[in-house]
Amino acid sequence: MIAPTLIDWFFIIQKLILIVIIVLITLGLALYTTFAERKIAAILQDRIGPNRAGLFGLLQPLADGIKMISKEEIIPDHANKKLFVFGPALAMIAALMTSAVIPWSSDIIIGGKHIVLQIADVNIGILYVFAVVSIGVYGIMIGGWASNNKFSLLSALRAASQAISYELAMGMSLISVLLLAGTLRLSELVHQQQQTHWNIVYQPLGFLIFFICAMAECNRAPFDLAEAENELNFGYHQEYSSMKLGFYLFAEYINLIMSSAIIATIYFGGYDTPFLSPTAFSINTMALIGVITLLVKIFIFVFIFMWIRWTLPRFRYDQLMRLGWKTLLPLSLLNMIVTALFILLSH
Amino acid sequence: MATSLFWLFSALAIFAAVMVVTSRLAIYSILWLVVLFFTISGHYILMNAQFLAIVNIIVYAGAIMVLFLFVVMLMNVNDPNDNKKSIGLAIFGGLATILFLLSILNIVFNAQHTTKEINDLATTSTGDIGLVQNLGMELFKNYVLPFEICGVLFLSAIIGAVTLGKR
């Protein structure tokens, strides 16, 4: 048991600063992901996209934010007021919580002290991510129910059943990686990939399943059944206005970035720069290169997510369920068995 | 710090449990139950049982309570004045609760009696049996037969659910 005087204040302050920095960077990235989404959509549809606010429209996200905040806040008469406010907050919290276990880069040294660029290097890193993903459903369900609108409720139920269905295949594809790595610690996973090959070499099918499931968990097209405008008017956030709507929309982009970061960490070596030895430069320089590498990998996946969204049409609900339960789940089970057999025979 | 966290989690757990029972809206009860699961996971982490803590959240808070939410939302049981419960149910329910409480209290008092020399309320941050590696080794070495039988039990439950669902 730790006596109050023995608490390592340096450790706590260091982690607090790290949390603030990571949350701020994530929010900033999410802000510009919305801009990227609009620009990429425009390019793919042969349009120009937002170009009025600032140079090349670069101030557009700020303009959007100001618009969101200054809109009138409306809480419907028949809504459950407490839960109506609680829903978007929960969505936002769950979206940001994932960032706690992602290893952003190798250690840095400031004033002779090692600082780990990861908020919490827990023993159960991957399971933690999984738990946060499964909690993320609550924000949508509570918001959809509290709105007291039939469309919102239907949309919330769709979103939740979709999330639950795809969580299974996601977990199964992860098990294959865990079998190979023998650890649940994300930093350890990155170290292993630095020393040998990236996990994508061993787990191409697992990666594909994980990627599709991540897309479904983020509620993005072609899996955006919960926001099917032509069936449900708008979605679970139909009754929301002002910044509460902003929170829901923003949480989706944070989820997008976090999914990309998790995919990069698990299958593409995290902050490992290809063709560069981890000891090529001084420790602090390597850490900086690591952060940039991870960010580049995240951007690539965010782009692929958007590319898919603006290319493929939406699934029908029965197609969605069939894909999840009858294609992805058996495939991930097969992948797991083959991986297990491979490990058994190679030992 | 571990002791103060223990008291915080305990107080929160009891408060959440009381709220589960006394809330008039079924949705509130469910959400307070989720809070309760989180506090229990906090206790697990204090005891270094990280795997148990996270699985508790994934399975109970993340899956089972979502299904509860589904049912409550679809059945639309949100009328707080819907209190038509029979007296017989209340009497037998109360009786069962008191009996259960007595048996739990029995365990609590006996436990205090046997661990008097340790003189500690709860052992926190000690032992590493809850870590994934050790737990896995235990399950697949010493307890492999019960573990596999549990697996078969779950499989039969799944098959039963599918057959009932197809009917």
XYZ file of C-alpha atoms in Angstrom:
514
model
C 0.000 0.000 0.000
C 1.341 3.447 -0.892
C 1.319 6.088 1.803
C 0.122 9.520 0.597
C 3.596 11.021 1.018
C 5.163 8.417 -1.228
C 3.065 9.227 -4.280
C 5.388 9.974 -7.159
C 4.317 13.517 -8.024
C 6.662 13.720 -10.984
C 4.985 10.646 -12.440
C 1.476 12.013 -11.947
C 2.277 15.451 -13.382
C 4.070 13.873 -16.332
C 1.068 11.668 -17.112
C -1.367 14.573 -16.710
C 0.622 16.685 -19.178
C 0.733 13.741 -21.577
C -3.033 13.232 -21.312
C -3.724 16.912 -22.009
C -1.352 16.950 -25.007
C -2.763 13.757 -26.504
C -6.383 14.839 -26.051
C -5.665 18.250 -27.579
C -3.811 16.742 -30.537
C -6.596 14.220 -31.069
C -9.228 16.960 -31.033
C -7.183 19.047 -33.466
C -6.715 16.095 -35.779
C -10.415 15.265 -35.641
C -11.206 18.882 -36.516
C -9.120 18.652 -39.654
C -10.379 15.157 -40.455
C -13.804 16.709 -41.017
C -12.155 19.101 -43.459
C -10.288 16.239 -45.130
C -13.546 14.316 -45.439
C -15.228 17.186 -47.272
C -12.241 17.789 -49.531
C -11.810 14.095 -50.368
C -15.526 13.716 -51.031
C -15.307 16.702 -53.337
C -12.314 15.330 -55.229
C -13.915 11.893 -55.621
C -17.112 13.489 -56.907
C -15.261 15.899 -59.185
C -16.204 18.991 -57.184
C -14.055 21.720 -55.608
C -15.198 21.397 -52.001
C -14.942 24.066 -49.280
C -12.552 26.790 -50.461
C -13.952 30.069 -49.103
C -12.785 30.288 -45.476
C -9.066 31.039 -45.447
C -6.410 29.763 -47.828
C -7.760 26.679 -49.698
C -10.635 26.707 -47.187
C -8.289 25.743 -44.375
C -10.294 27.747 -41.825
C -13.486 25.870 -42.706
C -13.379 23.540 -39.626
C -13.095 26.578 -37.317
C -16.037 28.213 -39.083
C -18.008 24.990 -38.668
C -17.140 24.891 -34.984
C -18.226 28.479 -34.379
C -21.453 27.798 -36.251
C -22.129 24.696 -34.118
C -21.530 26.505 -30.824
C -23.558 29.584 -31.700
C -26.645 27.632 -32.812
C -29.669 27.572 -30.550
C -29.704 24.703 -28.071
C -32.968 22.793 -28.254
C -34.088 20.038 -25.892
C -37.379 18.525 -27.064
C -40.341 18.685 -24.676
C -40.868 14.946 -24.531
C -37.226 14.057 -24.244
C -35.682 12.677 -21.068
C -33.593 15.750 -20.271
C -30.861 14.209 -18.122
C -30.107 11.353 -20.497
C -30.502 13.645 -23.504
C -27.520 15.657 -22.267
C -25.671 12.601 -20.977
C -25.731 10.759 -24.344
C -23.382 12.966 -26.387
C -21.049 13.412 -23.405
C -20.737 9.655 -23.053
C -20.103 9.250 -26.795
C -17.286 11.778 -26.579
C -15.720 10.248 -23.443
C -15.775 6.735 -24.889
C -14.207 7.980 -28.114
C -11.325 9.702 -26.295
C -10.681 6.886 -23.808
C -9.038 4.654 -26.429
C -6.069 7.002 -26.724
C -4.899 5.975 -23.223
C -3.220 2.736 -24.291
C -1.854 3.631 -27.723
C 1.968 3.793 -27.739
C 2.600 7.027 -29.617
C 6.360 6.611 -29.918
C 9.489 5.271 -28.241
C 10.691 6.818 -24.973
C 12.133 10.309 -24.839
C 14.667 11.666 -22.350
C 14.142 15.082 -20.789
C 16.541 16.185 -18.066
C 17.908 12.681 -17.581
C 14.473 11.131 -17.033
C 12.875 8.565 -19.297
C 9.390 9.563 -20.369
C 7.164 6.951 -21.964
C 4.990 8.369 -24.725
C 2.024 6.255 -23.754
C -0.484 7.227 -21.088
C -0.884 3.757 -19.579
C 1.168 0.749 -20.612
C -1.256 -1.732 -19.095
C -0.929 -5.479 -19.116
C -4.254 -5.853 -20.899
C -3.932 -3.121 -23.540
C -5.852 -4.798 -26.349
C -8.645 -5.935 -24.046
C -8.916 -2.376 -22.756
C -9.464 -1.134 -26.310
C -12.095 -3.800 -26.721
C -13.866 -2.768 -23.518
C -13.956 0.879 -24.591
C -15.372 -0.111 -27.976
C -18.142 -2.073 -26.275
C -18.923 0.885 -23.987
C -19.155 3.213 -27.000
C -22.585 1.820 -27.855
C -24.128 3.422 -24.764
C -23.711 6.986 -26.013
C -25.681 6.191 -29.157
C -28.357 4.102 -27.431
C -28.968 6.583 -24.608
C -29.131 9.503 -27.026
C -31.484 7.676 -29.363
C -33.801 6.607 -26.569
C -33.797 9.885 -24.652
C -34.838 11.805 -27.789
C -38.242 10.088 -27.580
C -38.445 9.926 -31.342
C -39.251 6.691 -33.182
C -36.669 7.301 -35.885
C -33.962 8.009 -33.328
C -34.839 4.873 -31.377
C -34.821 2.687 -34.496
C -31.500 4.134 -35.528
C -30.008 3.607 -32.062
C -31.143 -0.016 -32.036
C -29.649 -0.535 -35.481
C -26.361 0.990 -34.414
C -26.188 -1.131 -31.272
C -27.031 -4.434 -32.937
C -24.519 -3.684 -35.675
C -21.813 -2.877 -33.140
C -22.483 -6.039 -31.138
C -22.476 -8.238 -34.261
C -19.190 -6.917 -35.571
C -17.450 -6.909 -32.196
C -17.418 -10.724 -32.325
C -15.562 -11.074 -35.610
C -13.256 -8.261 -34.508
C -12.350 -10.081 -31.303
C -11.825 -13.357 -33.133
C -9.447 -11.775 -35.655
C -7.547 -10.193 -32.765
C -7.115 -13.572 -31.058
C -4.977 -14.773 -33.991
C -2.619 -11.824 -33.507
C -2.471 -12.515 -29.778
C -1.651 -16.166 -30.442
C 1.343 -15.077 -32.512
C 2.508 -12.314 -30.201
C 1.815 -13.971 -26.861
C 1.126 -10.623 -25.219
C -1.764 -8.221 -24.704
C 0.536 -5.268 -24.091
C 0.455 -2.855 -27.027
C 4.001 -1.522 -26.477
C 5.304 -5.101 -26.458
C 3.385 -5.771 -29.665
C 5.142 -2.858 -31.368
C 8.567 -3.986 -30.073
C 8.039 -7.452 -31.500
C 7.081 -6.027 -34.879
C 10.179 -3.812 -34.820
C 12.387 -6.842 -34.356
C 10.712 -9.179 -36.874
C 8.077 -8.366 -39.470
C 4.858 -6.411 -39.219
C 1.864 -8.521 -38.270
C 0.204 -7.853 -41.628
C 2.727 -10.322 -43.148
C 1.425 -13.127 -40.926
C -2.200 -12.049 -40.659
C -3.464 -10.660 -43.980
C -6.915 -12.213 -43.593
C -7.124 -11.178 -39.942
C -6.256 -7.623 -40.921
C -8.961 -7.538 -43.582
C -11.592 -8.777 -41.111
C -10.409 -6.331 -38.457
C -10.480 -3.467 -40.940
C -14.047 -4.217 -42.081
C -15.202 -4.572 -38.473
C -13.522 -1.301 -37.517
C -15.407 0.377 -40.335
C -18.649 -1.087 -39.026
C -17.852 -0.039 -35.444
C -17.275 3.520 -36.626
C -20.711 3.538 -38.286
C -19.207 4.665 -41.548
C -20.549 4.008 -45.028
C -21.069 1.352 -46.344
C -22.017 0.461 -42.749
C -23.840 3.686 -41.870
C -27.226 2.005 -41.417
C -27.737 4.041 -38.264
C -27.607 7.265 -40.229
C -29.432 6.181 -43.360
C -30.961 9.562 -44.268
C -33.414 8.217 -46.801
C -34.822 5.622 -44.386
C -34.530 7.294 -40.985
C -34.507 11.026 -41.791
C -31.175 11.506 -40.046
C -30.238 9.032 -37.339
C -29.970 8.692 -33.586
C -28.919 12.349 -33.297
C -31.974 13.615 -35.143
C -33.335 15.694 -32.258
C -29.963 17.133 -31.339
C -28.842 20.608 -32.183
C -25.943 22.920 -31.491
C -22.818 21.505 -29.830
C -24.562 18.347 -28.591
C -24.979 17.341 -32.230
C -21.417 18.534 -32.731
C -20.244 16.137 -30.018
C -21.869 13.159 -31.720
C -20.449 14.051 -35.121
C -17.052 14.857 -33.636
C -16.933 11.628 -31.635
C -17.310 9.732 -34.905
C -14.216 11.369 -36.332
C -12.252 10.714 -33.152
C -13.326 7.069 -33.395
C -12.070 7.067 -36.973
C -8.644 8.342 -35.920
C -8.470 5.930 -32.980
C -9.415 2.941 -35.155
C -6.709 3.914 -37.613
C -4.196 4.219 -34.782
C -5.162 0.799 -33.405
C -4.954 -0.828 -36.853
C -1.551 0.760 -37.425
C -0.329 -0.387 -34.009
C -1.563 -3.957 -34.226
C -0.913 -4.797 -37.877
C 1.506 -2.191 -39.249
C 4.191 -1.883 -36.612
C 2.875 1.173 -34.766
C 5.552 3.873 -34.637
C 8.106 1.583 -36.347
C 9.608 3.305 -39.388
C 10.281 0.815 -42.193
C 13.903 0.384 -43.368
C 15.227 2.400 -40.416
C 17.028 0.810 -37.495
C 15.575 1.846 -34.076
C 19.049 2.996 -33.056
C 19.923 4.976 -36.202
C 19.648 8.400 -34.526
C 19.675 9.725 -30.978
C 16.819 8.637 -28.718
C 14.850 11.877 -28.873
C 15.156 12.139 -32.669
C 13.980 8.561 -33.050
C 10.962 9.340 -30.864
C 10.087 12.297 -33.071
C 10.460 10.171 -36.211
C 8.274 7.533 -34.523
C 5.456 9.998 -33.844
C 5.586 11.231 -37.446
C 5.563 7.646 -38.769
C 2.540 6.724 -36.681
C 0.713 9.878 -37.775
C 1.452 9.121 -41.447
C 0.093 5.597 -40.988
C -3.014 7.003 -39.297
C -3.558 9.467 -42.142
C -3.237 6.685 -44.722
C -5.926 4.629 -42.987
C -8.185 7.639 -42.478
C -7.870 8.319 -46.207
C -8.727 4.700 -47.061
C -11.781 4.862 -44.775
C -12.956 8.006 -46.574
C -12.151 6.631 -49.995
C -14.359 3.607 -49.250
C -17.121 5.776 -47.831
C -17.403 7.897 -50.948
C -17.097 4.930 -53.332
C -19.351 2.145 -52.067
C -23.141 2.294 -51.653
C -24.781 1.428 -48.341
C -25.616 -2.164 -47.355
C -29.158 -3.329 -46.818
C -29.821 -4.344 -43.212
C -30.080 -8.095 -43.913
C -26.912 -7.954 -46.031
C -25.135 -6.287 -43.143
C -26.155 -8.980 -40.680
C -25.360 -11.774 -43.146
C -21.897 -10.371 -43.799
C -21.186 -10.080 -40.086
C -22.477 -13.398 -38.841
C -22.189 -15.732 -41.840
C -19.060 -14.474 -43.578
C -16.748 -12.566 -41.255
C -17.288 -14.638 -38.110
C -16.631 -18.062 -39.758
C -13.686 -16.585 -41.677
C -12.148 -15.207 -38.498
C -12.687 -18.574 -36.766
C -10.951 -20.300 -39.675
C -8.124 -17.780 -39.492
C -7.759 -18.471 -35.775
C -7.652 -22.255 -36.226
C -5.127 -22.059 -39.064
C -2.926 -19.730 -37.013
C -3.152 -22.005 -33.987
C -2.276 -25.069 -36.098
C 0.649 -23.220 -37.634
C 2.005 -22.280 -34.212
C 1.486 -25.828 -32.915
C 3.314 -27.423 -35.856
C 6.184 -24.929 -35.952
C 7.053 -25.472 -32.282
C -3.912 5.792 -2.060
C -5.092 2.217 -2.562
C -7.072 2.360 0.697
C -8.803 5.608 -0.196
C -9.602 4.200 -3.648
C -11.000 1.098 -1.973
C -13.364 3.207 0.142
C -14.308 5.356 -2.836
C -15.183 2.334 -4.965
C -17.046 0.683 -2.091
C -19.152 3.762 -1.353
C -19.881 4.264 -5.038
C -20.786 0.590 -5.467
C -23.259 0.655 -2.587
C -24.752 3.935 -3.772
C -25.126 2.580 -7.328
C -26.669 -0.639 -6.016
C -29.232 1.312 -3.982
C -30.011 3.443 -7.030
C -30.559 0.299 -9.140
C -33.272 -0.822 -6.733
C -34.899 2.538 -6.057
C -34.898 4.084 -9.540
C -38.392 4.421 -10.957
C -37.356 4.272 -14.602
C -36.089 0.902 -15.803
C -33.482 2.643 -17.979
C -32.005 4.387 -14.933
C -31.778 1.063 -13.109
C -29.840 -0.408 -16.014
C -27.451 2.521 -16.219
C -26.810 2.438 -12.471
C -26.125 -1.280 -12.784
C -23.501 -0.451 -15.409
C -21.942 2.014 -12.950
C -21.969 -0.762 -10.364
C -20.077 -3.066 -12.734
C -17.472 -0.362 -13.235
C -16.926 0.055 -9.512
C -16.588 -3.706 -9.099
C -14.018 -3.691 -11.906
C -12.216 -0.978 -9.959
C -12.063 -3.339 -6.984
C -10.657 -6.085 -9.201
C -7.922 -3.749 -10.422
C -7.056 -2.843 -6.818
C -6.583 -6.565 -6.220
C -4.365 -6.765 -9.336
C -6.918 -8.918 -11.154
C -6.735 -6.907 -14.368
C -8.049 -9.608 -16.655
C -11.119 -10.170 -14.507
C -11.714 -6.419 -14.333
C -11.651 -5.865 -18.073
C -13.635 -9.004 -18.915
C -16.235 -7.947 -16.366
C -16.646 -4.697 -18.304
C -16.605 -6.300 -21.761
C -19.095 -9.049 -20.940
C -21.433 -7.461 -18.407
C -21.329 -3.738 -19.130
C -20.590 -4.072 -22.831
C -22.788 -6.970 -23.910
C -25.348 -8.148 -21.373
C -26.503 -4.721 -20.203
C -26.787 -3.563 -23.821
C -29.218 -6.439 -24.395
C -31.124 -5.337 -21.274
C -31.279 -1.835 -22.725
C -32.586 -3.307 -25.986
C -35.427 -5.086 -24.245
C -36.409 -2.115 -22.106
C -36.274 0.298 -25.025
C -38.294 -1.950 -27.317
C -40.927 -2.802 -24.690
C -41.066 0.883 -23.799
C -41.457 0.309 -20.056
C -41.004 3.940 -19.121
C -44.159 4.594 -17.134
C -43.104 5.337 -13.538
C -46.653 4.860 -12.238
C -46.830 1.281 -13.415
C -46.676 -0.232 -9.929
C -49.190 -3.037 -10.108
C -47.272 -5.653 -8.182
C -48.938 -8.378 -6.185
C -48.626 -8.466 -2.372
C -47.639 -12.142 -2.408
C -44.701 -11.366 -4.665
C -43.590 -8.589 -2.321
C -43.782 -10.858 0.746
C -41.871 -13.752 -0.791
C -39.414 -11.412 -2.477
C -38.729 -9.732 0.853
C -38.355 -13.088 2.570
C -35.867 -14.312 -0.031
C -33.886 -11.071 0.256
C -33.669 -11.340 4.055
C -32.515 -14.965 3.850
C -29.899 -14.050 1.278
C -28.724 -11.131 3.404
C -28.396 -13.408 6.441
C -26.302 -15.933 4.534
C -24.045 -13.167 3.173
C -23.635 -11.642 6.634
C -22.728 -15.079 7.925
C -19.866 -15.263 5.424
C -18.711 -11.731 6.266
C -18.556 -12.352 10.042
C -16.854 -15.721 9.650
C -14.267 -14.246 7.306
C -13.414 -11.527 9.785
C -13.014 -14.141 12.443
C -10.508 -16.245 10.482
C -8.373 -13.396 9.192
C -8.078 -11.552 12.504
C -4.298 -11.837 12.595
C -3.904 -10.104 9.227
C -5.849 -7.155 10.609
C -6.585 -5.695 7.210
C -9.828 -4.885 5.481
C -8.719 -5.851 2.019
C -5.403 -6.856 0.547
C -4.749 -4.494 -2.330
C -2.085 -4.468 -5.057
C -0.738 -7.836 -3.945
C -0.531 -11.165 -5.700
C -0.356 -11.624 -9.437
C -2.770 -14.487 -9.940
C -5.163 -12.108 -11.744
C -2.679 -11.237 -14.484
C -3.445 -12.830 -17.823
C -0.397 -15.126 -18.010
C -0.855 -16.613 -14.549
C -4.604 -16.965 -14.907
C -4.192 -18.742 -18.243
C -1.587 -21.110 -16.807
C -3.850 -21.952 -13.867
C -6.875 -22.507 -16.080
C -5.116 -24.703 -18.620
C -2.926 -26.670 -16.194
C -4.662 -27.204 -12.869
C -8.264 -26.593 -13.839
C -8.351 -27.730 -17.449
C -11.205 -30.231 -17.006
C -13.681 -27.857 -15.300
C -12.698 -25.180 -17.806
C -13.431 -27.426 -20.804
C -16.695 -28.592 -19.240
C -17.704 -24.939 -18.891
C -16.966 -24.545 -22.593
C -19.264 -27.455 -23.447
C -21.937 -25.952 -21.199
C -21.713 -22.634 -23.030
C -21.860 -24.418 -26.383
C -25.035 -26.235 -25.381
C -26.524 -22.916 -24.254
C -25.696 -21.359 -27.618
C -27.238 -24.295 -29.514
C -30.313 -24.078 -27.301
C -30.675 -20.357 -27.970
C -30.349 -20.854 -31.719
C -32.952 -23.660 -31.751
C -35.382 -21.599 -29.694
C -34.778 -18.583 -31.910
C -35.514 -20.558 -35.086
C -38.854 -21.834 -33.804
